[in-house]
Amino acid sequence: MIKKRDYVGRLAPSPTGLLHLGHARTFWIAAGRARTADGRLLLRNDDLDTARCRPEFIDAFQEDLRWLGLGWDESIFHQSERRDVYLGAMRQLHREGLIYPCHRSRKEVAAAASAPHEDGLNDEPLFPTAWRVAQEDVPAKLDEHLNINWRFRVPDGEHITFDDAAAGTQSAVAGRDFGDFLVWRKDGVPSYQLACAADDATMGITEVVRGADLIKSTFRQLLILRALGAVLPGYYHAPLLTNDSGERLAKRHDSLSLRALRDQGMTPDQIISRFEKSEW
Ligand code: GLU
């Protein structure tokens, strides 16, 4: 049983655009859950995707979070400065024989992938198991092979289940609902799944609060966390906000960025009171 003050949550924005209402509501929920638990809340800047991340958005999300009244404990964690953490995780997965190098291009995978299982869970093509590299052919020295893609070998047929505090019990079958997934890219950068799991483990996160679009990622992250021997966090996947036409809010809907609402004269209290009344 977790002692209340031991709760550690996190806010993990990506600096690829301005925060919109959907992020704001998820972060408001995350901050509320940390406060109710009398716990800590950490801020992590998910800035590994150098092609899409821009430094001005790091300043912008901090300013927007403060404007909304959401604070965090300690200084900000930057994923781009945590390569050692990710390398440590990779070495452990490599030692345990759970990853292998992959020379197939994204295009090849998309063309060869089997049709996704019809339950809407697939968010990427299933990597063909015929392309798995046998354990005896995996290079013994990981550090000399960090300029290639690496994949996690999923336990085919295993049911992965977790109890989500918002969405209820979630379950998926490895190898059917999702296949071997990337943990490292040939440009020398960890995948989101690897970085997120390694961070949640080393930052001591006890509950992950994020948007429901990431439920599918959780199954993969749970496999990594288990392999790392980490204490598994709890999960709360907040339902996604949609606009009046039922479309998911995305950063390109600039009119719903916190910045735009603020420029239109909306106050933080007005925004939060609409969250509280579930009007947004
Ligand atoms: N940085 C990710 C995003 O903005 C969220 C990652 C997470 O919460 O695990 O979509």
Short mmCIF file of C-alpha atoms and ligand atoms in Angstrom, two decimals:
data_model
loop_
_atom_site.label_atom_id
_atom_site.label_comp_id
_atom_site.label_asym_id
_atom_site.label_seq_id
_atom_site.Cartn_x
_atom_site.Cartn_y
_atom_site.Cartn_z
CA MET A 1 0.00 0.00 0.00
CA ILE A 2 1.44 3.36 -1.06
CA LYS A 3 1.68 5.89 1.75
CA LYS A 4 -0.11 9.02 0.63
CA ARG A 5 2.88 11.31 0.73
CA ASP A 6 4.77 8.86 -1.47
CA TYR A 7 2.62 9.63 -4.50
CA VAL A 8 4.72 10.91 -7.40
CA GLY A 9 2.96 12.09 -10.54
CA ARG A 10 4.25 13.81 -13.63
CA LEU A 11 3.28 16.24 -16.37
CA ALA A 12 5.00 15.28 -19.62
CA PRO A 13 4.31 17.77 -22.42
CA SER A 14 6.10 17.58 -25.77
CA PRO A 15 7.38 20.96 -27.01
CA THR A 16 5.97 20.51 -30.50
CA GLY A 17 3.33 23.22 -30.27
CA LEU A 18 1.30 25.30 -27.87
CA LEU A 19 -0.70 23.55 -25.15
CA HIS A 20 -4.34 23.24 -26.06
CA LEU A 21 -7.36 22.70 -23.86
CA GLY A 22 -7.03 18.93 -24.01
CA HIS A 23 -3.55 19.03 -22.50
CA ALA A 24 -4.66 21.61 -19.99
CA ARG A 25 -7.50 19.44 -18.75
CA THR A 26 -5.29 16.33 -18.48
CA PHE A 27 -2.63 18.31 -16.59
CA TRP A 28 -5.29 19.84 -14.33
CA ILE A 29 -6.51 16.29 -13.50
CA ALA A 30 -2.89 15.15 -12.90
CA ALA A 31 -2.22 18.09 -10.59
CA GLY A 32 -5.47 17.46 -8.71
CA ARG A 33 -4.67 13.79 -8.15
CA ALA A 34 -1.19 14.64 -6.86
CA ARG A 35 -2.63 17.28 -4.54
CA THR A 36 -5.36 14.98 -3.19
CA ALA A 37 -2.71 12.35 -2.47
CA ASP A 38 -0.53 15.00 -0.82
CA GLY A 39 2.17 13.88 -3.20
CA ARG A 40 4.70 15.36 -5.57
CA LEU A 41 4.30 16.35 -9.19
CA LEU A 42 7.28 16.41 -11.57
CA LEU A 43 7.57 18.16 -14.92
CA ARG A 44 9.21 16.29 -17.78
CA ASN A 45 9.97 17.86 -21.14
CA ASP A 46 9.51 15.15 -23.78
CA ASP A 47 11.90 16.68 -26.30
CA LEU A 48 13.48 13.67 -28.04
CA ASP A 49 11.85 14.26 -31.40
CA THR A 50 14.32 16.89 -32.56
CA ALA A 51 12.61 17.34 -35.93
CA ARG A 52 9.36 18.46 -34.29
CA CYS A 53 10.45 19.97 -30.95
CA ARG A 54 11.23 23.67 -30.66
CA PRO A 55 12.81 25.42 -27.65
CA GLU A 56 10.27 28.24 -27.61
CA PHE A 57 7.53 25.72 -26.84
CA ILE A 58 9.41 24.61 -23.69
CA ASP A 59 9.16 28.14 -22.34
CA ALA A 60 5.60 28.40 -23.58
CA PHE A 61 4.30 25.30 -21.78
CA GLN A 62 5.92 26.34 -18.52
CA GLU A 63 4.40 29.79 -18.78
CA ASP A 64 0.99 28.38 -19.72
CA LEU A 65 1.01 25.86 -16.87
CA ARG A 66 1.91 28.58 -14.38
CA TRP A 67 -0.75 30.87 -15.81
CA LEU A 68 -3.32 28.14 -15.26
CA GLY A 69 -2.10 27.79 -11.66
CA LEU A 70 -0.51 24.36 -12.10
CA GLY A 71 2.82 24.14 -10.36
CA TRP A 72 5.38 21.37 -10.12
CA ASP A 73 8.02 20.26 -7.63
CA GLU A 74 11.74 20.40 -8.36
CA SER A 75 13.32 21.52 -11.58
CA ILE A 76 12.23 20.37 -14.99
CA PHE A 77 13.53 17.05 -16.41
CA HIS A 78 14.60 17.21 -20.06
CA GLN A 79 14.57 13.93 -21.96
CA SER A 80 17.30 15.22 -24.27
CA GLU A 81 19.63 15.31 -21.24
CA ARG A 82 18.86 11.79 -20.04
CA ARG A 83 20.65 9.66 -22.61
CA ASP A 84 22.50 7.77 -19.85
CA VAL A 85 19.21 6.65 -18.33
CA TYR A 86 18.02 5.32 -21.70
CA LEU A 87 21.32 3.64 -22.45
CA GLY A 88 21.20 1.97 -19.04
CA ALA A 89 17.73 0.64 -19.82
CA MET A 90 18.86 -0.56 -23.27
CA ARG A 91 21.84 -2.39 -21.77
CA GLN A 92 19.57 -4.15 -19.31
CA LEU A 93 17.10 -5.23 -22.03
CA HIS A 94 20.04 -6.37 -24.15
CA ARG A 95 21.54 -8.42 -21.29
CA GLU A 96 18.18 -10.10 -20.78
CA GLY A 97 17.96 -11.03 -24.45
CA LEU A 98 14.77 -9.05 -25.01
CA ILE A 99 15.83 -6.81 -27.91
CA TYR A 100 17.30 -7.35 -31.35
CA PRO A 101 18.59 -5.17 -34.19
CA CYS A 102 16.21 -4.48 -37.04
CA HIS A 103 17.32 -3.47 -40.52
CA ARG A 104 13.86 -3.23 -42.05
CA SER A 105 12.63 0.18 -43.13
CA ARG A 106 9.29 1.57 -42.01
CA LYS A 107 8.08 1.20 -45.58
CA GLU A 108 9.01 -2.48 -45.72
CA VAL A 109 7.26 -3.11 -42.40
CA ALA A 110 4.10 -1.33 -43.56
CA ALA A 111 4.05 -3.35 -46.80
CA ALA A 112 4.64 -6.73 -45.15
CA ALA A 113 2.59 -6.28 -42.01
CA SER A 114 -0.33 -8.57 -41.44
CA ALA A 115 -3.77 -6.98 -41.38
CA PRO A 116 -4.41 -5.48 -37.98
CA HIS A 117 -6.67 -7.35 -35.61
CA GLU A 118 -10.12 -5.81 -35.93
CA ASP A 119 -10.56 -4.32 -32.49
CA GLY A 120 -9.20 -0.89 -33.07
CA LEU A 121 -6.24 -1.47 -30.80
CA ASN A 122 -3.56 -1.43 -33.45
CA ASP A 123 -1.83 1.88 -33.76
CA GLU A 124 0.99 0.60 -35.93
CA PRO A 125 1.45 -2.33 -38.32
CA LEU A 126 2.35 -5.64 -36.68
CA PHE A 127 6.01 -6.35 -37.26
CA PRO A 128 6.27 -9.77 -38.99
CA THR A 129 7.63 -12.37 -36.58
CA ALA A 130 9.49 -13.97 -39.52
CA TRP A 131 11.81 -10.94 -39.40
CA ARG A 132 12.76 -11.43 -35.80
CA VAL A 133 16.48 -11.91 -35.31
CA ALA A 134 17.36 -15.09 -33.43
CA GLN A 135 19.02 -14.51 -30.08
CA GLU A 136 22.30 -16.13 -31.21
CA ASP A 137 22.56 -13.55 -34.02
CA VAL A 138 22.11 -10.53 -31.76
CA PRO A 139 25.43 -8.62 -31.48
CA ALA A 140 27.04 -9.20 -28.10
CA LYS A 141 28.15 -5.58 -27.79
CA LEU A 142 25.25 -3.19 -27.79
CA ASP A 143 27.29 0.00 -27.58
CA GLU A 144 28.92 -0.64 -30.95
CA HIS A 145 25.52 -1.01 -32.59
CA LEU A 146 23.61 2.04 -31.51
CA ASN A 147 23.40 3.33 -35.07
CA ILE A 148 20.75 0.77 -35.97
CA ASN A 149 17.12 0.26 -35.03
CA TRP A 150 16.40 -2.09 -32.12
CA ARG A 151 13.10 -3.82 -31.39
CA PHE A 152 11.61 -5.38 -28.27
CA ARG A 153 10.63 -9.04 -28.70
CA VAL A 154 7.10 -9.27 -27.28
CA PRO A 155 5.91 -12.43 -25.48
CA ASP A 156 3.54 -13.79 -28.16
CA GLY A 157 0.14 -14.74 -26.85
CA GLU A 158 0.57 -13.23 -23.39
CA HIS A 159 -2.42 -11.27 -22.12
CA ILE A 160 -1.26 -7.96 -20.67
CA THR A 161 -3.79 -6.40 -18.32
CA PHE A 162 -3.89 -3.33 -16.14
CA ASP A 163 -6.54 -1.56 -14.09
CA ASP A 164 -6.91 2.00 -15.27
CA ALA A 165 -8.23 4.40 -12.63
CA ALA A 166 -10.29 6.25 -15.26
CA ALA A 167 -10.90 3.79 -18.09
CA GLY A 168 -11.30 0.54 -16.12
CA THR A 169 -9.61 -2.78 -16.84
CA GLN A 170 -7.61 -2.76 -20.08
CA SER A 171 -6.17 -5.77 -21.76
CA ALA A 172 -4.29 -6.69 -24.92
CA VAL A 173 -2.60 -9.77 -26.33
CA ALA A 174 1.07 -9.39 -27.22
CA GLY A 175 1.83 -10.47 -30.78
CA ARG A 176 -1.82 -10.09 -31.80
CA ASP A 177 -2.78 -6.55 -30.76
CA PHE A 178 0.72 -5.19 -31.03
CA GLY A 179 3.96 -6.64 -32.31
CA ASP A 180 7.69 -6.20 -31.75
CA PHE A 181 8.12 -2.46 -31.31
CA LEU A 182 11.02 -0.05 -31.65
CA VAL A 183 13.01 0.83 -28.55
CA TRP A 184 15.93 2.55 -30.26
CA ARG A 185 16.32 4.34 -33.56
CA LYS A 186 19.27 4.30 -35.87
CA ASP A 187 19.71 8.06 -35.40
CA GLY A 188 20.85 7.22 -31.85
CA VAL A 189 17.65 8.28 -30.08
CA PRO A 190 15.44 6.04 -27.93
CA SER A 191 11.83 5.52 -28.95
CA TYR A 192 9.06 7.17 -26.97
CA GLN A 193 8.13 3.79 -25.41
CA LEU A 194 11.65 3.15 -24.09
CA ALA A 195 12.28 6.70 -22.90
CA CYS A 196 8.92 7.00 -21.20
CA ALA A 197 9.20 3.65 -19.38
CA ALA A 198 12.81 4.28 -18.32
CA ASP A 199 11.86 7.75 -17.07
CA ASP A 200 8.76 6.65 -15.20
CA ALA A 201 10.89 3.98 -13.50
CA THR A 202 13.87 6.17 -12.58
CA MET A 203 11.79 9.21 -11.62
CA GLY A 204 9.86 6.98 -9.21
CA ILE A 205 6.48 7.78 -10.77
CA THR A 206 3.67 6.04 -8.86
CA GLU A 207 0.81 7.15 -11.12
CA VAL A 208 0.85 8.12 -14.79
CA VAL A 209 -1.96 10.50 -15.73
CA ARG A 210 -2.23 11.15 -19.47
CA GLY A 211 -4.63 11.15 -22.41
CA ALA A 212 -6.56 8.03 -23.39
CA ASP A 213 -4.79 7.98 -26.77
CA LEU A 214 -1.80 6.50 -24.95
CA ILE A 215 -3.60 3.46 -23.52
CA LYS A 216 -2.15 1.38 -26.36
CA SER A 217 1.36 2.48 -25.46
CA THR A 218 0.86 1.38 -21.87
CA PHE A 219 0.93 -2.33 -22.79
CA ARG A 220 4.35 -1.89 -24.39
CA GLN A 221 5.63 0.26 -21.54
CA LEU A 222 4.47 -2.32 -19.00
CA LEU A 223 6.59 -4.95 -20.77
CA ILE A 224 9.63 -2.67 -20.62
CA LEU A 225 9.00 -1.75 -16.98
CA ARG A 226 8.67 -5.42 -16.05
CA ALA A 227 11.93 -6.23 -17.84
CA LEU A 228 13.65 -3.39 -15.97
CA GLY A 229 12.40 -4.81 -12.68
CA ALA A 230 10.61 -1.54 -11.93
CA VAL A 231 7.75 -1.10 -9.49
CA LEU A 232 4.80 -0.64 -11.84
CA PRO A 233 2.99 2.71 -11.62
CA GLY A 234 -0.78 3.04 -11.61
CA TYR A 235 -2.45 4.57 -14.69
CA TYR A 236 -5.19 7.11 -15.19
CA HIS A 237 -5.99 7.73 -18.86
CA ALA A 238 -8.21 10.78 -19.13
CA PRO A 239 -10.85 10.72 -21.87
CA LEU A 240 -9.89 12.95 -24.78
CA LEU A 241 -11.57 16.26 -25.38
CA THR A 242 -13.31 16.66 -28.70
CA ASN A 243 -14.55 19.78 -30.44
CA ASP A 244 -18.17 20.45 -31.36
CA SER A 245 -17.91 18.25 -34.44
CA GLY A 246 -16.58 15.33 -32.42
CA GLU A 247 -12.99 15.68 -33.68
CA ARG A 248 -10.17 15.19 -31.22
CA LEU A 249 -8.55 18.43 -30.17
CA ALA A 250 -5.11 18.73 -31.64
CA LYS A 251 -2.44 21.35 -31.52
CA ARG A 252 -3.36 22.58 -34.96
CA HIS A 253 -6.68 23.88 -33.60
CA ASP A 254 -4.95 27.09 -32.66
CA SER A 255 -8.13 28.73 -31.52
CA LEU A 256 -8.22 26.29 -28.61
CA SER A 257 -4.67 26.83 -27.47
CA LEU A 258 -4.44 28.22 -23.94
CA ARG A 259 -2.61 31.19 -25.46
CA ALA A 260 -5.46 32.01 -27.77
CA LEU A 261 -8.07 31.72 -25.01
CA ARG A 262 -5.96 33.94 -22.78
CA ASP A 263 -5.59 36.49 -25.58
CA GLN A 264 -9.35 36.44 -25.99
CA GLY A 265 -9.65 37.50 -22.34
CA MET A 266 -10.50 34.16 -20.74
CA THR A 267 -9.19 33.76 -17.17
CA PRO A 268 -7.69 30.60 -15.63
CA ASP A 269 -10.65 30.44 -13.21
CA GLN A 270 -13.12 30.43 -16.07
CA ILE A 271 -11.26 27.61 -17.79
CA ILE A 272 -10.97 25.52 -14.64
CA SER A 273 -14.57 26.05 -13.70
CA ARG A 274 -15.58 24.69 -17.10
CA PHE A 275 -13.36 21.65 -16.48
CA GLU A 276 -15.02 21.19 -13.09
CA LYS A 277 -18.47 21.32 -14.63
CA SER A 278 -17.32 18.92 -17.39
CA GLU A 279 -18.27 21.49 -19.99
CA TRP A 280 -14.93 20.81 -21.63
N1 GLU B 1 4.80 13.67 -24.24
C1 GLU B 1 3.66 12.86 -24.56
C2 GLU B 1 2.62 13.69 -25.25
O1 GLU B 1 2.63 14.89 -25.11
C3 GLU B 1 3.03 12.25 -23.34
C4 GLU B 1 3.80 11.17 -22.81
C5 GLU B 1 3.21 10.51 -21.59
O2 GLU B 1 2.45 11.13 -20.83
O3 GLU B 1 3.54 9.36 -21.39
O4 GLU B 1 1.79 13.12 -25.93
#
